[in-house]
Coordinates of C-alpha atoms in Angstrom, one line a residue:
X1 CA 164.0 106.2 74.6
X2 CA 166.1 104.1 72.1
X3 CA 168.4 105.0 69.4
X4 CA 167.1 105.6 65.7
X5 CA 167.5 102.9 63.7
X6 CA 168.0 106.0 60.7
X7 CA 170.0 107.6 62.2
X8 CA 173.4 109.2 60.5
X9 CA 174.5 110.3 64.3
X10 CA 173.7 110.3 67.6
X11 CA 174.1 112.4 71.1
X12 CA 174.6 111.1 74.6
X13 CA 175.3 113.1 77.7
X14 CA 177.7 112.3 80.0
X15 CA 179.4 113.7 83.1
X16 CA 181.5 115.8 80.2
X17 CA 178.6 117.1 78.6
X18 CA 176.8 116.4 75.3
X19 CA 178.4 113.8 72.7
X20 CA 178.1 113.0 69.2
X21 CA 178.6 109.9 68.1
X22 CA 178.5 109.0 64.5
X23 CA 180.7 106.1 63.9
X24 CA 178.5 103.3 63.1
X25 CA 179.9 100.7 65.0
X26 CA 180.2 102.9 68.4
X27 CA 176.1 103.9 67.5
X28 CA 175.7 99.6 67.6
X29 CA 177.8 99.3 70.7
X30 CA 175.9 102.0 72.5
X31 CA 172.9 101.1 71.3
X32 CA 173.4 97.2 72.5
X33 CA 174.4 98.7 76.1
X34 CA 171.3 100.2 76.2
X35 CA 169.2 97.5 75.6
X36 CA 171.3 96.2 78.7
X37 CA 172.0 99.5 80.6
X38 CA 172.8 99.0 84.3
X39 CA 174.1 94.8 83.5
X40 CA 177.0 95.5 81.1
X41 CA 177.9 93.1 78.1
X42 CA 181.8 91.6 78.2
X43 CA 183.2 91.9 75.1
X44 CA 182.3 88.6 73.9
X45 CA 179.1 89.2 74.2
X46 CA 179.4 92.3 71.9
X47 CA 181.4 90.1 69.2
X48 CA 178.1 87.7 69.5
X49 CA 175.5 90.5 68.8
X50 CA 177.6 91.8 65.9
X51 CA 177.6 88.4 64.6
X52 CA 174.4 87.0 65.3
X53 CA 173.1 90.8 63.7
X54 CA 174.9 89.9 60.4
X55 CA 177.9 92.7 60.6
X56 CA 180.6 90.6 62.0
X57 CA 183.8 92.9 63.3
X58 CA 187.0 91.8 64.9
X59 CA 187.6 91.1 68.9
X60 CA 190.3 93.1 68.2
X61 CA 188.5 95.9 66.1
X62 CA 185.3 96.2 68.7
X63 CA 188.5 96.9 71.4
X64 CA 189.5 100.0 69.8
X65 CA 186.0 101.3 69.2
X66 CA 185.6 100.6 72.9
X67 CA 188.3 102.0 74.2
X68 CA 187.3 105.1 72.5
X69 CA 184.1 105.5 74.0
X70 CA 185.6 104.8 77.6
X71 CA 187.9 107.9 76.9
X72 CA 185.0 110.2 76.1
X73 CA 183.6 108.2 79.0
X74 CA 180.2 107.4 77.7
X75 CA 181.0 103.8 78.6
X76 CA 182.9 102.6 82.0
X77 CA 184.8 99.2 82.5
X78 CA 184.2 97.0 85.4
X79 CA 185.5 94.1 86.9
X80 CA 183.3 91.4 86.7
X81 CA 181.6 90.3 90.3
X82 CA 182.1 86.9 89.5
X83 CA 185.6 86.8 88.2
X84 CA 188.0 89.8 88.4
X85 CA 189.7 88.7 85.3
X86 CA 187.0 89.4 83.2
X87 CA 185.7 92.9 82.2
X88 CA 182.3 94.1 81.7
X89 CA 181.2 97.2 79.7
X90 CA 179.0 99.5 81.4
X91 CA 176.4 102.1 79.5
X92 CA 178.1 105.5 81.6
X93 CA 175.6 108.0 79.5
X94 CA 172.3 108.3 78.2
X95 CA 170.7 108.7 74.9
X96 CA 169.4 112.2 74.3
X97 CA 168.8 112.6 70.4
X98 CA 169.0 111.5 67.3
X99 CA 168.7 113.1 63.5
X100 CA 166.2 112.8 61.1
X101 CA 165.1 112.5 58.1
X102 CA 164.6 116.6 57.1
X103 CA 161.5 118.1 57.0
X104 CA 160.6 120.6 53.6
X105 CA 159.7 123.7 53.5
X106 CA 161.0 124.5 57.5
X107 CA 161.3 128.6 56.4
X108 CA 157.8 128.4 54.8
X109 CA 156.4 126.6 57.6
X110 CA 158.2 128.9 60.5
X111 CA 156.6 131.6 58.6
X112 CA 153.0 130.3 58.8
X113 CA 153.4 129.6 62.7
X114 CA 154.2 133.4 63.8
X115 CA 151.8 134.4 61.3
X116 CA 148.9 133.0 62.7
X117 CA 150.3 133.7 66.0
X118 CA 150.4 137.2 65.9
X119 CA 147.8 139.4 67.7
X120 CA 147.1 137.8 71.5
X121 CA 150.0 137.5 73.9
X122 CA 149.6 134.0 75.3
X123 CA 149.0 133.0 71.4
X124 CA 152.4 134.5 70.3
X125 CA 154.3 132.7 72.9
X126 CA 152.8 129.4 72.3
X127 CA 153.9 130.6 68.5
X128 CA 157.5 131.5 69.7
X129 CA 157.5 128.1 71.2
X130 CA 156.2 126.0 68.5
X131 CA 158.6 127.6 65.8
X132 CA 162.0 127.5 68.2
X133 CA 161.4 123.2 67.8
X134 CA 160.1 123.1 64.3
X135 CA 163.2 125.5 63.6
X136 CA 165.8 123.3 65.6
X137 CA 164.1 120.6 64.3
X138 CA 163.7 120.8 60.7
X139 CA 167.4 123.3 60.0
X140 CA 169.5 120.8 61.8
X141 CA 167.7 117.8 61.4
X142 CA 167.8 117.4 65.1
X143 CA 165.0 115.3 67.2
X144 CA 164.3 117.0 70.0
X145 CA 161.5 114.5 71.2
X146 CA 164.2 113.0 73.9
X147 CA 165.0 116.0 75.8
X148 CA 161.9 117.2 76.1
X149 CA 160.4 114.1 77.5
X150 CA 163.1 114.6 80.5
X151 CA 162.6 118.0 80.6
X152 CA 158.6 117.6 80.7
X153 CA 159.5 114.5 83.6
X154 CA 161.1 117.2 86.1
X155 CA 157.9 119.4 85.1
X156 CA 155.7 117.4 85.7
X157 CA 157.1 116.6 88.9
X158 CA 156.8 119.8 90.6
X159 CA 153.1 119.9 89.2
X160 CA 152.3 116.6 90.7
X161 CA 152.9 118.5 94.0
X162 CA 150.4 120.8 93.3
X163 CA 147.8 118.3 92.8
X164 CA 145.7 117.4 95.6
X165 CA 143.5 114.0 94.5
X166 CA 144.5 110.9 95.8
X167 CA 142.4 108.8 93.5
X168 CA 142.3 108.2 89.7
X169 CA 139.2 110.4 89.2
X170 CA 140.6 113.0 91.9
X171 CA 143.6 113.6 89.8
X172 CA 142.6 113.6 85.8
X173 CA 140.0 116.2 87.1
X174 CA 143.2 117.8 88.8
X175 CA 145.3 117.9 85.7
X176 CA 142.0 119.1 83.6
X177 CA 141.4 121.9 85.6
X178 CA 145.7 122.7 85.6
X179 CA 145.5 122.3 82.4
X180 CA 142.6 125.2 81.7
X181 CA 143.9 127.1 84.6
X182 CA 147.5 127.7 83.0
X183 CA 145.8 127.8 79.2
X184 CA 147.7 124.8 78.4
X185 CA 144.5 123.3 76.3
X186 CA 141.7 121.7 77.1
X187 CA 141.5 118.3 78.8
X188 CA 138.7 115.5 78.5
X189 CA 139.0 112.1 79.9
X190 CA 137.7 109.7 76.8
X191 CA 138.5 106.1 78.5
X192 CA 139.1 104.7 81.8
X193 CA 140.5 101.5 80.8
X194 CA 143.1 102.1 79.2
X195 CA 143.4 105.5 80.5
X196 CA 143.0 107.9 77.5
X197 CA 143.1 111.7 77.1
X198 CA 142.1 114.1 74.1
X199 CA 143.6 117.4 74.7
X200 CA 142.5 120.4 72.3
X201 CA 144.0 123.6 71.4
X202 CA 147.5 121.8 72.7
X203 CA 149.8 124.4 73.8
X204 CA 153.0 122.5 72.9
X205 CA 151.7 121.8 69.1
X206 CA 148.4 123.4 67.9
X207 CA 150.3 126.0 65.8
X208 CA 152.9 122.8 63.8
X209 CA 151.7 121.9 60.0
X210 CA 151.2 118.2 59.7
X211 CA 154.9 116.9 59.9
X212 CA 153.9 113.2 60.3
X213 CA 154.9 112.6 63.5
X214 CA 153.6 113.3 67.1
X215 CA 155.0 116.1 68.9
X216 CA 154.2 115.8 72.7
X217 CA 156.6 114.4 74.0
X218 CA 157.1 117.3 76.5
X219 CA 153.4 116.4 78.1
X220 CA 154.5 112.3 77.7
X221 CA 157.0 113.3 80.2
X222 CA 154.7 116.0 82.3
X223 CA 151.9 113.0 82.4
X224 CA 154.6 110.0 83.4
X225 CA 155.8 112.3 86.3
X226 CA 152.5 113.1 87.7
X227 CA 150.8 109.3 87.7
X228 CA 154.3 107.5 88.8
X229 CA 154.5 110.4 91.5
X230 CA 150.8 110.3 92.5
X231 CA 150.9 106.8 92.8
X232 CA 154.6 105.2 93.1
X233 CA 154.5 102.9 90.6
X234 CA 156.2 103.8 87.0
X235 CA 154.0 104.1 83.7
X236 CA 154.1 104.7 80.3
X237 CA 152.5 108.1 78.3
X238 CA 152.5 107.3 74.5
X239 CA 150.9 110.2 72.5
X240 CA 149.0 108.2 69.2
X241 CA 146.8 111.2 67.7
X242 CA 148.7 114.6 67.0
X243 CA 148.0 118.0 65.4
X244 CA 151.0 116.9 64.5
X245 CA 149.9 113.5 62.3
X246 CA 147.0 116.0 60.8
X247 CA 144.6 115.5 63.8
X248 CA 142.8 118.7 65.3
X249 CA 143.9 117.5 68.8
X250 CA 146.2 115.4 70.6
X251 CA 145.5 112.0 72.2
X252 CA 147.3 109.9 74.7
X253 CA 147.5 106.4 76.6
X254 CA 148.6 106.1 79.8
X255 CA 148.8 102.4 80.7
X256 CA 149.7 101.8 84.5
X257 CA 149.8 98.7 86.7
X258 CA 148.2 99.6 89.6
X259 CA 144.9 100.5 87.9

């Protein structure tokens, strides 16, 4: 997950805890650490991508703005391996959110949610759950898509152990039958090549109004941690169909290498 491009801050966490950043050249120089996370940029690299990006700053300027990230330490410096005189610039956190543009009506919309919640138990609690993010969401302006994915990667994790298939068909009729089992929504398998689900009566976003967006990112993170444990390889989930985006279910690809 990248930075927003819209953003007016952003939050990383580091061995300290949760940051905000909202200087716009720290955002740049975080984001362009990213792109590069685990390598590390010298600081003449950094001057290059400010110029070549059209928002020139000063050796001397980028320094400062550097030196403040390293004390919050959501960067570290390094000797280079090549040449101990030089310094490289080392991504120490990772991205977690972003804000957003904010969505109308949040009260009227929280409203509608635990209304149409209200009279099953399992119902309600999906309700509770749906109107917590749209809440956090739309009152602070806060994308929660980020943490969620991570949180749904550990998740899915511990559900991947639960599965016993060993092959592709063995485990989408696995996660179908988890899926009913723990009233999560219902599961059918639409493609094979690319993989393709279409879950209804979505647990994580059946209640939400159409916001525009898809919401799933929880289950892109579940899905990811099942296939890569299952097979050992990494994939990617991407959610393109949302009750969310208007839809009246929730479709994802799953593209992976080894199938």
């Amino acid at each position: 997950m990248t930075p927003s491009k819209r953003a007016s801050f952003e939050v990383y966490f580091s061995e300290d805890g949760l940051r905000q950043v909202s200087n716009p050249v720290r955002m740049k120089i975080l984001e362009m650490l990213q792109e590069n996370y685990g390598e590390g940029l010298e600081l003449k690299d950094i001057y290059l991508l400010f110029e070549n990006s059209g928002q020139r700053k000063s050796k001397s300027t980028l320094w400062e703005h550097l030196k403040i990230l390293i004390d919050k330490k959501l960067v570290i410096e390094r000797a280079h391996p090549d040449d101990k005189r030089r310094k490289l610039f080392i991504l120490n956190s990772k991205f977690v959110g972003t804000t957003e543009m904010p969505m109308a009506e949040v009260s009227e919309q929280l409203s509608v949610i635990i209304q149409e919640s209200i009279g099953d138990p399992l119902t309600f609690a999906n309700g509770l759950f749906c109107a917590v993010r749209f809440g956090i969401e739309g009152l602070t302006n806060f994308n929660l898509s980020p943490v969620l994915r991570e949180i749904g990667r550990t998740i899915g994790k511990e559900i991947a152990s639960t599965l016993l298939g060993e092959n592709l068909d063995e485990i989408l009729k696995d996660l179908s039958k988890f899926w009913e089992m723990h009233k999560l929504g219902h599961v059918k398998v639409v493609s094979k090549a690319p993989i393709t689900l279409v879950v209804t009566e979505c647990y994580e976003c059946s209640r939400f109004p159409n916001v525009g967006k898809c919401l799933c990112a929880q289950d892109e993170g579940i899905l990811e941690a099942v296939f890569e444990t299952k097979f050992k390889k990494s994939c990617k989930v991407e959610e393109i169909e949302c009750y969310g985006t208007g839809h009246s279910h929730c479709k994802f690809n799953i593209t992976f290498p080894l199938l």
